């Protein structure tokens, strides 16, 4: 019985090491955009930045991210922190 318990512990530790060394969340954060076309809060899943634009369309709520599948795609407000994340500055007066 002790031998089986010991083997299970060793197996659990080995699996933990494999999971710990994997990259679970892949994301890239971009801080290059500093302004807004309109200073308003976006709706959930609304386009917050259009591709090839130098300003954000709107600001995502605090609990979401302005994210896209890559740098040259439209970005949407999403709660998922994976993909290409556009860091948004705060709005003035809000």
PDB file of N, CA and C in Angstrom:
ATOM      1  N   UNK A   1       0.828  -1.195   0.000  1.00  0.00           N
ATOM      2  CA  UNK A   1       0.000   0.000   0.000  1.00  0.00           C
ATOM      3  C   UNK A   1       0.873   1.260   0.000  1.00  0.00           C
ATOM      4  N   UNK A   2       1.909   1.235   0.847  1.00  0.00           N
ATOM      5  CA  UNK A   2       2.821   2.373   0.925  1.00  0.00           C
ATOM      6  C   UNK A   2       3.528   2.588  -0.411  1.00  0.00           C
ATOM      7  N   UNK A   3       3.891   1.483  -1.064  1.00  0.00           N
ATOM      8  CA  UNK A   3       4.597   1.565  -2.335  1.00  0.00           C
ATOM      9  C   UNK A   3       3.714   2.220  -3.413  1.00  0.00           C
ATOM     10  N   UNK A   4       2.425   1.872  -3.437  1.00  0.00           N
ATOM     11  CA  UNK A   4       1.496   2.459  -4.407  1.00  0.00           C
ATOM     12  C   UNK A   4       1.309   3.948  -4.131  1.00  0.00           C
ATOM     13  N   UNK A   5       1.189   4.320  -2.861  1.00  0.00           N
ATOM     14  CA  UNK A   5       1.040   5.733  -2.499  1.00  0.00           C
ATOM     15  C   UNK A   5       2.266   6.532  -2.909  1.00  0.00           C
ATOM     16  N   UNK A   6       3.430   5.964  -2.682  1.00  0.00           N
ATOM     17  CA  UNK A   6       4.676   6.631  -3.053  1.00  0.00           C
ATOM     18  C   UNK A   6       4.757   6.810  -4.571  1.00  0.00           C
ATOM     19  N   UNK A   7       4.362   5.788  -5.322  1.00  0.00           N
ATOM     20  CA  UNK A   7       4.381   5.882  -6.783  1.00  0.00           C
ATOM     21  C   UNK A   7       3.407   6.953  -7.278  1.00  0.00           C
ATOM     22  N   UNK A   8       2.237   7.038  -6.662  1.00  0.00           N
ATOM     23  CA  UNK A   8       1.268   8.065  -7.046  1.00  0.00           C
ATOM     24  C   UNK A   8       1.794   9.463  -6.753  1.00  0.00           C
ATOM     25  N   UNK A   9       2.477   9.623  -5.625  1.00  0.00           N
ATOM     26  CA  UNK A   9       3.060  10.932  -5.282  1.00  0.00           C
ATOM     27  C   UNK A   9       4.131  11.332  -6.290  1.00  0.00           C
ATOM     28  N   UNK A  10       4.982  10.384  -6.657  1.00  0.00           N
ATOM     29  CA  UNK A  10       6.040  10.665  -7.632  1.00  0.00           C
ATOM     30  C   UNK A  10       5.425  11.021  -8.985  1.00  0.00           C
ATOM     31  N   UNK A  11       4.390  10.297  -9.389  1.00  0.00           N
ATOM     32  CA  UNK A  11       3.710  10.583 -10.647  1.00  0.00           C
ATOM     33  C   UNK A  11       3.066  11.970 -10.624  1.00  0.00           C
ATOM     34  N   UNK A  12       2.424  12.319  -9.513  1.00  0.00           N
ATOM     35  CA  UNK A  12       1.789  13.631  -9.384  1.00  0.00           C
ATOM     36  C   UNK A  12       2.826  14.746  -9.455  1.00  0.00           C
ATOM     37  N   UNK A  13       3.963  14.572  -8.794  1.00  0.00           N
ATOM     38  CA  UNK A  13       5.023  15.584  -8.850  1.00  0.00           C
ATOM     39  C   UNK A  13       5.586  15.718 -10.261  1.00  0.00           C
ATOM     40  N   UNK A  14       5.750  14.610 -10.952  1.00  0.00           N
ATOM     41  CA  UNK A  14       6.265  14.653 -12.322  1.00  0.00           C
ATOM     42  C   UNK A  14       5.289  15.397 -13.231  1.00  0.00           C
ATOM     43  N   UNK A  15       4.002  15.128 -13.100  1.00  0.00           N
ATOM     44  CA  UNK A  15       3.002  15.833 -13.903  1.00  0.00           C
ATOM     45  C   UNK A  15       2.960  17.313 -13.561  1.00  0.00           C
ATOM     46  N   UNK A  16       3.105  17.647 -12.281  1.00  0.00           N
ATOM     47  CA  UNK A  16       3.116  19.046 -11.857  1.00  0.00           C
ATOM     48  C   UNK A  16       4.283  19.787 -12.495  1.00  0.00           C
ATOM     49  N   UNK A  17       5.452  19.151 -12.547  1.00  0.00           N
ATOM     50  CA  UNK A  17       6.618  19.773 -13.162  1.00  0.00           C
ATOM     51  C   UNK A  17       6.386  20.024 -14.648  1.00  0.00           C
ATOM     52  N   UNK A  18       5.754  19.088 -15.342  1.00  0.00           N
ATOM     53  CA  UNK A  18       5.489  19.255 -16.767  1.00  0.00           C
ATOM     54  C   UNK A  18       4.535  20.423 -16.998  1.00  0.00           C
ATOM     55  N   UNK A  19       3.478  20.518 -16.207  1.00  0.00           N
ATOM     56  CA  UNK A  19       2.502  21.599 -16.353  1.00  0.00           C
ATOM     57  C   UNK A  19       3.126  22.933 -15.983  1.00  0.00           C
ATOM     58  N   UNK A  20       3.964  22.951 -14.960  1.00  0.00           N
ATOM     59  CA  UNK A  20       4.563  24.199 -14.502  1.00  0.00           C
ATOM     60  C   UNK A  20       5.511  24.787 -15.546  1.00  0.00           C
ATOM     61  N   UNK A  21       6.169  23.956 -16.336  1.00  0.00           N
ATOM     62  CA  UNK A  21       7.120  24.444 -17.326  1.00  0.00           C
ATOM     63  C   UNK A  21       6.474  24.816 -18.658  1.00  0.00           C
ATOM     64  N   UNK A  22       5.204  24.516 -18.844  1.00  0.00           N
ATOM     65  CA  UNK A  22       4.506  24.861 -20.081  1.00  0.00           C
ATOM     66  C   UNK A  22       4.045  26.310 -20.049  1.00  0.00           C
ATOM     67  N   UNK A  23       3.966  26.910 -21.220  1.00  0.00           N
ATOM     68  CA  UNK A  23       3.404  28.251 -21.338  1.00  0.00           C
ATOM     69  C   UNK A  23       1.903  28.079 -21.517  1.00  0.00           C
ATOM     70  N   UNK A  24       1.143  28.470 -20.513  1.00  0.00           N
ATOM     71  CA  UNK A  24      -0.305  28.294 -20.557  1.00  0.00           C
ATOM     72  C   UNK A  24      -0.957  29.466 -21.291  1.00  0.00           C
ATOM     73  N   UNK A  25      -0.506  30.684 -21.007  1.00  0.00           N
ATOM     74  CA  UNK A  25      -1.106  31.880 -21.608  1.00  0.00           C
ATOM     75  C   UNK A  25      -0.062  32.525 -22.509  1.00  0.00           C
ATOM     76  N   UNK A  26      -0.380  32.590 -23.796  1.00  0.00           N
ATOM     77  CA  UNK A  26       0.491  33.294 -24.719  1.00  0.00           C
ATOM     78  C   UNK A  26      -0.160  34.625 -25.049  1.00  0.00           C
ATOM     79  N   UNK A  27       0.564  35.690 -24.788  1.00  0.00           N
ATOM     80  CA  UNK A  27       0.038  36.999 -25.149  1.00  0.00           C
ATOM     81  C   UNK A  27       1.195  37.955 -25.388  1.00  0.00           C
ATOM     82  N   UNK A  28       0.891  38.977 -26.121  1.00  0.00           N
ATOM     83  CA  UNK A  28       1.841  40.030 -26.407  1.00  0.00           C
ATOM     84  C   UNK A  28       1.123  41.343 -26.139  1.00  0.00           C
ATOM     85  N   UNK A  29       1.757  42.232 -25.408  1.00  0.00           N
ATOM     86  CA  UNK A  29       1.124  43.503 -25.055  1.00  0.00           C
ATOM     87  C   UNK A  29       1.793  44.636 -25.819  1.00  0.00           C
ATOM     88  N   UNK A  30       0.988  45.509 -26.406  1.00  0.00           N
ATOM     89  CA  UNK A  30       1.470  46.639 -27.193  1.00  0.00           C
ATOM     90  C   UNK A  30       1.061  47.936 -26.497  1.00  0.00           C
ATOM     91  N   UNK A  31       2.037  48.812 -26.236  1.00  0.00           N
ATOM     92  CA  UNK A  31       1.799  50.088 -25.549  1.00  0.00           C
ATOM     93  C   UNK A  31       1.947  51.277 -26.499  1.00  0.00           C
ATOM     94  N   UNK A  32       1.922  51.060 -27.809  1.00  0.00           N
ATOM     95  CA  UNK A  32       2.264  52.116 -28.767  1.00  0.00           C
ATOM     96  C   UNK A  32       1.127  53.094 -29.077  1.00  0.00           C
ATOM     97  N   UNK A  33      -0.109  52.777 -28.752  1.00  0.00           N
ATOM     98  CA  UNK A  33      -1.245  53.659 -29.044  1.00  0.00           C
ATOM     99  C   UNK A  33      -1.583  54.456 -27.786  1.00  0.00           C
ATOM    100  N   UNK A  34      -1.757  55.788 -27.929  1.00  0.00           N
ATOM    101  CA  UNK A  34      -1.952  56.637 -26.749  1.00  0.00           C
ATOM    102  C   UNK A  34      -3.235  57.457 -26.756  1.00  0.00           C
ATOM    103  N   UNK A  35      -3.978  57.481 -27.837  1.00  0.00           N
ATOM    104  CA  UNK A  35      -5.146  58.354 -27.904  1.00  0.00           C
ATOM    105  C   UNK A  35      -6.409  57.629 -28.329  1.00  0.00           C
ATOM    106  N   UNK A  36      -7.517  58.380 -28.289  1.00  0.00           N
ATOM    107  CA  UNK A  36      -8.836  57.848 -28.625  1.00  0.00           C
ATOM    108  C   UNK A  36      -9.502  58.726 -29.678  1.00  0.00           C
ATOM    109  N   UNK A  37     -10.212  58.090 -30.609  1.00  0.00           N
ATOM    110  CA  UNK A  37     -11.029  58.848 -31.565  1.00  0.00           C
ATOM    111  C   UNK A  37     -12.196  59.495 -30.842  1.00  0.00           C
ATOM    112  N   UNK A  38     -12.868  58.723 -29.992  1.00  0.00           N
ATOM    113  CA  UNK A  38     -13.958  59.228 -29.150  1.00  0.00           C
ATOM    114  C   UNK A  38     -13.698  58.757 -27.733  1.00  0.00           C
ATOM    115  N   UNK A  39     -13.833  59.626 -26.771  1.00  0.00           N
ATOM    116  CA  UNK A  39     -13.576  59.251 -25.380  1.00  0.00           C
ATOM    117  C   UNK A  39     -14.851  58.708 -24.756  1.00  0.00           C
ATOM    118  N   UNK A  40     -15.083  57.435 -24.985  1.00  0.00           N
ATOM    119  CA  UNK A  40     -16.250  56.756 -24.431  1.00  0.00           C
ATOM    120  C   UNK A  40     -15.876  55.322 -24.089  1.00  0.00           C
ATOM    121  N   UNK A  41     -16.726  54.667 -23.316  1.00  0.00           N
ATOM    122  CA  UNK A  41     -16.512  53.274 -22.927  1.00  0.00           C
ATOM    123  C   UNK A  41     -17.162  52.367 -23.973  1.00  0.00           C
ATOM    124  N   UNK A  42     -16.440  51.343 -24.397  1.00  0.00           N
ATOM    125  CA  UNK A  42     -16.962  50.377 -25.372  1.00  0.00           C
ATOM    126  C   UNK A  42     -17.971  49.440 -24.722  1.00  0.00           C
ATOM    127  N   UNK A  43     -18.811  48.863 -25.543  1.00  0.00           N
ATOM    128  CA  UNK A  43     -19.654  47.752 -25.124  1.00  0.00           C
ATOM    129  C   UNK A  43     -18.814  46.488 -25.155  1.00  0.00           C
ATOM    130  N   UNK A  44     -19.282  45.436 -24.483  1.00  0.00           N
ATOM    131  CA  UNK A  44     -18.569  44.171 -24.514  1.00  0.00           C
ATOM    132  C   UNK A  44     -18.570  43.638 -25.945  1.00  0.00           C
ATOM    133  N   UNK A  45     -17.446  43.139 -26.401  1.00  0.00           N
ATOM    134  CA  UNK A  45     -17.255  42.551 -27.729  1.00  0.00           C
ATOM    135  C   UNK A  45     -17.368  43.578 -28.860  1.00  0.00           C
ATOM    136  N   UNK A  46     -17.247  44.855 -28.537  1.00  0.00           N
ATOM    137  CA  UNK A  46     -17.236  45.909 -29.553  1.00  0.00           C
ATOM    138  C   UNK A  46     -15.803  46.105 -30.042  1.00  0.00           C
ATOM    139  N   UNK A  47     -15.648  46.558 -31.276  1.00  0.00           N
ATOM    140  CA  UNK A  47     -14.304  46.846 -31.791  1.00  0.00           C
ATOM    141  C   UNK A  47     -13.738  48.041 -31.030  1.00  0.00           C
ATOM    142  N   UNK A  48     -12.608  47.844 -30.357  1.00  0.00           N
ATOM    143  CA  UNK A  48     -11.966  48.931 -29.610  1.00  0.00           C
ATOM    144  C   UNK A  48     -10.831  49.566 -30.413  1.00  0.00           C
ATOM    145  N   UNK A  49     -10.259  48.816 -31.362  1.00  0.00           N
ATOM    146  CA  UNK A  49      -9.220  49.355 -32.239  1.00  0.00           C
ATOM    147  C   UNK A  49      -9.324  48.678 -33.594  1.00  0.00           C
ATOM    148  N   UNK A  50      -9.443  49.499 -34.626  1.00  0.00           N
ATOM    149  CA  UNK A  50      -9.510  48.962 -35.980  1.00  0.00           C
ATOM    150  C   UNK A  50      -8.098  48.793 -36.524  1.00  0.00           C
ATOM    151  N   UNK A  51      -7.938  47.806 -37.405  1.00  0.00           N
ATOM    152  CA  UNK A  51      -6.614  47.531 -37.964  1.00  0.00           C
ATOM    153  C   UNK A  51      -6.046  48.757 -38.670  1.00  0.00           C
ATOM    154  N   UNK A  52      -4.758  48.967 -38.516  1.00  0.00           N
ATOM    155  CA  UNK A  52      -3.991  50.041 -39.147  1.00  0.00           C
ATOM    156  C   UNK A  52      -4.377  51.442 -38.682  1.00  0.00           C
ATOM    157  N   UNK A  53      -5.150  51.582 -37.622  1.00  0.00           N
ATOM    158  CA  UNK A  53      -5.507  52.896 -37.081  1.00  0.00           C
ATOM    159  C   UNK A  53      -4.534  53.262 -35.960  1.00  0.00           C
ATOM    160  N   UNK A  54      -4.253  54.548 -35.816  1.00  0.00           N
ATOM    161  CA  UNK A  54      -3.278  54.996 -34.815  1.00  0.00           C
ATOM    162  C   UNK A  54      -3.934  55.442 -33.509  1.00  0.00           C
ATOM    163  N   UNK A  55      -5.259  55.298 -33.400  1.00  0.00           N
ATOM    164  CA  UNK A  55      -5.969  55.637 -32.167  1.00  0.00           C
ATOM    165  C   UNK A  55      -7.015  54.566 -31.869  1.00  0.00           C
ATOM    166  N   UNK A  56      -7.353  54.476 -30.582  1.00  0.00           N
ATOM    167  CA  UNK A  56      -8.410  53.555 -30.185  1.00  0.00           C
ATOM    168  C   UNK A  56      -9.764  54.139 -30.558  1.00  0.00           C
ATOM    169  N   UNK A  57     -10.705  53.278 -30.878  1.00  0.00           N
ATOM    170  CA  UNK A  57     -12.068  53.705 -31.186  1.00  0.00           C
ATOM    171  C   UNK A  57     -12.810  54.052 -29.899  1.00  0.00           C
ATOM    172  N   UNK A  58     -12.575  53.281 -28.830  1.00  0.00           N
ATOM    173  CA  UNK A  58     -13.201  53.507 -27.525  1.00  0.00           C
ATOM    174  C   UNK A  58     -12.402  52.752 -26.467  1.00  0.00           C
ATOM    175  N   UNK A  59     -12.700  52.994 -25.202  1.00  0.00           N
ATOM    176  CA  UNK A  59     -11.981  52.355 -24.085  1.00  0.00           C
ATOM    177  C   UNK A  59     -12.769  51.152 -23.586  1.00  0.00           C
ATOM    178  N   UNK A  60     -12.076  50.028 -23.426  1.00  0.00           N
ATOM    179  CA  UNK A  60     -12.720  48.828 -22.878  1.00  0.00           C
ATOM    180  C   UNK A  60     -12.968  49.017 -21.386  1.00  0.00           C
ATOM    181  N   UNK A  61     -14.006  48.391 -20.849  1.00  0.00           N
ATOM    182  CA  UNK A  61     -14.250  48.455 -19.400  1.00  0.00           C
ATOM    183  C   UNK A  61     -13.057  47.901 -18.620  1.00  0.00           C
ATOM    184  N   UNK A  62     -12.978  48.239 -17.330  1.00  0.00           N
ATOM    185  CA  UNK A  62     -11.844  47.835 -16.494  1.00  0.00           C
ATOM    186  C   UNK A  62     -11.644  46.325 -16.439  1.00  0.00           C
ATOM    187  N   UNK A  63     -12.702  45.549 -16.544  1.00  0.00           N
ATOM    188  CA  UNK A  63     -12.610  44.098 -16.399  1.00  0.00           C
ATOM    189  C   UNK A  63     -12.337  43.380 -17.715  1.00  0.00           C
ATOM    190  N   UNK A  64     -12.035  44.126 -18.782  1.00  0.00           N
ATOM    191  CA  UNK A  64     -11.785  43.470 -20.064  1.00  0.00           C
ATOM    192  C   UNK A  64     -10.526  44.025 -20.724  1.00  0.00           C
ATOM    193  N   UNK A  65     -10.110  43.375 -21.798  1.00  0.00           N
ATOM    194  CA  UNK A  65      -8.903  43.727 -22.533  1.00  0.00           C
ATOM    195  C   UNK A  65      -9.273  44.077 -23.967  1.00  0.00           C
ATOM    196  N   UNK A  66      -8.503  44.969 -24.568  1.00  0.00           N
ATOM    197  CA  UNK A  66      -8.639  45.248 -25.996  1.00  0.00           C
ATOM    198  C   UNK A  66      -7.706  44.256 -26.688  1.00  0.00           C
ATOM    199  N   UNK A  67      -8.276  43.180 -27.240  1.00  0.00           N
ATOM    200  CA  UNK A  67      -7.449  42.088 -27.745  1.00  0.00           C
ATOM    201  C   UNK A  67      -7.782  41.745 -29.186  1.00  0.00           C
ATOM    202  N   UNK A  68      -6.769  41.224 -29.869  1.00  0.00           N
ATOM    203  CA  UNK A  68      -6.901  40.801 -31.261  1.00  0.00           C
ATOM    204  C   UNK A  68      -6.120  39.503 -31.443  1.00  0.00           C
ATOM    205  N   UNK A  69      -6.388  38.765 -32.515  1.00  0.00           N
ATOM    206  CA  UNK A  69      -5.605  37.555 -32.765  1.00  0.00           C
ATOM    207  C   UNK A  69      -4.171  37.865 -33.199  1.00  0.00           C
ATOM    208  N   UNK A  70      -3.914  39.080 -33.661  1.00  0.00           N
ATOM    209  CA  UNK A  70      -2.578  39.503 -34.071  1.00  0.00           C
ATOM    210  C   UNK A  70      -2.533  41.016 -34.204  1.00  0.00           C
ATOM    211  N   UNK A  71      -1.355  41.548 -34.487  1.00  0.00           N
ATOM    212  CA  UNK A  71      -1.182  42.997 -34.554  1.00  0.00           C
ATOM    213  C   UNK A  71      -2.018  43.644 -35.661  1.00  0.00           C
ATOM    214  N   UNK A  72      -2.164  42.996 -36.777  1.00  0.00           N
ATOM    215  CA  UNK A  72      -2.827  43.601 -37.938  1.00  0.00           C
ATOM    216  C   UNK A  72      -4.265  43.110 -38.113  1.00  0.00           C
ATOM    217  N   UNK A  73      -4.988  43.005 -37.003  1.00  0.00           N
ATOM    218  CA  UNK A  73      -6.392  42.599 -37.007  1.00  0.00           C
ATOM    219  C   UNK A  73      -7.195  43.595 -36.179  1.00  0.00           C
ATOM    220  N   UNK A  74      -8.507  43.637 -36.390  1.00  0.00           N
ATOM    221  CA  UNK A  74      -9.374  44.420 -35.513  1.00  0.00           C
ATOM    222  C   UNK A  74      -9.297  43.842 -34.109  1.00  0.00           C
ATOM    223  N   UNK A  75      -9.309  44.719 -33.111  1.00  0.00           N
ATOM    224  CA  UNK A  75      -9.278  44.283 -31.712  1.00  0.00           C
ATOM    225  C   UNK A  75     -10.645  44.528 -31.085  1.00  0.00           C
ATOM    226  N   UNK A  76     -11.069  43.601 -30.244  1.00  0.00           N
ATOM    227  CA  UNK A  76     -12.372  43.662 -29.586  1.00  0.00           C
ATOM    228  C   UNK A  76     -12.193  43.663 -28.079  1.00  0.00           C
ATOM    229  N   UNK A  77     -13.145  44.234 -27.348  1.00  0.00           N
ATOM    230  CA  UNK A  77     -13.143  44.162 -25.890  1.00  0.00           C
ATOM    231  C   UNK A  77     -13.516  42.739 -25.492  1.00  0.00           C
ATOM    232  N   UNK A  78     -12.650  42.124 -24.714  1.00  0.00           N
ATOM    233  CA  UNK A  78     -12.854  40.731 -24.341  1.00  0.00           C
ATOM    234  C   UNK A  78     -12.296  40.491 -22.944  1.00  0.00           C
ATOM    235  N   UNK A  79     -12.877  39.533 -22.245  1.00  0.00           N
ATOM    236  CA  UNK A  79     -12.374  39.174 -20.918  1.00  0.00           C
ATOM    237  C   UNK A  79     -11.188  38.220 -21.013  1.00  0.00           C
ATOM    238  N   UNK A  80     -10.893  37.708 -22.192  1.00  0.00           N
ATOM    239  CA  UNK A  80      -9.792  36.773 -22.387  1.00  0.00           C
ATOM    240  C   UNK A  80      -8.490  37.541 -22.550  1.00  0.00           C
ATOM    241  N   UNK A  81      -7.465  37.153 -21.794  1.00  0.00           N
ATOM    242  CA  UNK A  81      -6.190  37.871 -21.818  1.00  0.00           C
ATOM    243  C   UNK A  81      -5.155  37.167 -22.691  1.00  0.00           C
ATOM    244  N   UNK A  82      -5.592  36.515 -23.758  1.00  0.00           N
ATOM    245  CA  UNK A  82      -4.655  35.858 -24.660  1.00  0.00           C
ATOM    246  C   UNK A  82      -4.656  36.589 -25.993  1.00  0.00           C
ATOM    247  N   UNK A  83      -3.652  36.307 -26.799  1.00  0.00           N
ATOM    248  CA  UNK A  83      -3.556  36.942 -28.107  1.00  0.00           C
ATOM    249  C   UNK A  83      -2.739  38.220 -28.033  1.00  0.00           C
ATOM    250  N   UNK A  84      -3.068  39.171 -28.870  1.00  0.00           N
ATOM    251  CA  UNK A  84      -2.364  40.449 -28.932  1.00  0.00           C
ATOM    252  C   UNK A  84      -3.174  41.460 -28.140  1.00  0.00           C
ATOM    253  N   UNK A  85      -2.629  41.932 -27.029  1.00  0.00           N
ATOM    254  CA  UNK A  85      -3.334  42.848 -26.125  1.00  0.00           C
ATOM    255  C   UNK A  85      -2.846  44.272 -26.378  1.00  0.00           C
ATOM    256  N   UNK A  86      -3.782  45.169 -26.636  1.00  0.00           N
ATOM    257  CA  UNK A  86      -3.470  46.591 -26.783  1.00  0.00           C
ATOM    258  C   UNK A  86      -3.697  47.250 -25.425  1.00  0.00           C
ATOM    259  N   UNK A  87      -2.644  47.796 -24.832  1.00  0.00           N
ATOM    260  CA  UNK A  87      -2.759  48.485 -23.544  1.00  0.00           C
ATOM    261  C   UNK A  87      -3.398  49.853 -23.769  1.00  0.00           C
ATOM    262  N   UNK A  88      -4.468  50.125 -23.030  1.00  0.00           N
ATOM    263  CA  UNK A  88      -5.207  51.373 -23.215  1.00  0.00           C
ATOM    264  C   UNK A  88      -4.961  52.334 -22.053  1.00  0.00           C
ATOM    265  N   UNK A  89      -4.620  53.598 -22.357  1.00  0.00           N
ATOM    266  CA  UNK A  89      -4.480  54.588 -21.283  1.00  0.00           C
ATOM    267  C   UNK A  89      -5.854  54.966 -20.735  1.00  0.00           C
ATOM    268  N   UNK A  90      -5.875  55.617 -19.584  1.00  0.00           N
ATOM    269  CA  UNK A  90      -7.140  56.055 -18.999  1.00  0.00           C
ATOM    270  C   UNK A  90      -7.761  57.193 -19.795  1.00  0.00           C
ATOM    271  N   UNK A  91      -9.053  57.362 -19.627  1.00  0.00           N
ATOM    272  CA  UNK A  91      -9.757  58.474 -20.271  1.00  0.00           C
ATOM    273  C   UNK A  91      -9.657  59.712 -19.395  1.00  0.00           C
ATOM    274  N   UNK A  92      -9.591  60.888 -20.006  1.00  0.00           N
ATOM    275  CA  UNK A  92      -9.582  62.136 -19.238  1.00  0.00           C
ATOM    276  C   UNK A  92     -10.992  62.435 -18.768  1.00  0.00           C
ATOM    277  N   UNK A  93     -11.160  62.736 -17.522  1.00  0.00           N
ATOM    278  CA  UNK A  93     -12.451  63.150 -16.995  1.00  0.00           C
ATOM    279  C   UNK A  93     -13.444  62.033 -16.741  1.00  0.00           C
ATOM    280  N   UNK A  94     -13.026  60.780 -16.907  1.00  0.00           N
ATOM    281  CA  UNK A  94     -13.949  59.661 -16.662  1.00  0.00           C
ATOM    282  C   UNK A  94     -13.480  58.900 -15.456  1.00  0.00           C
TER     283      UNK A  94
END
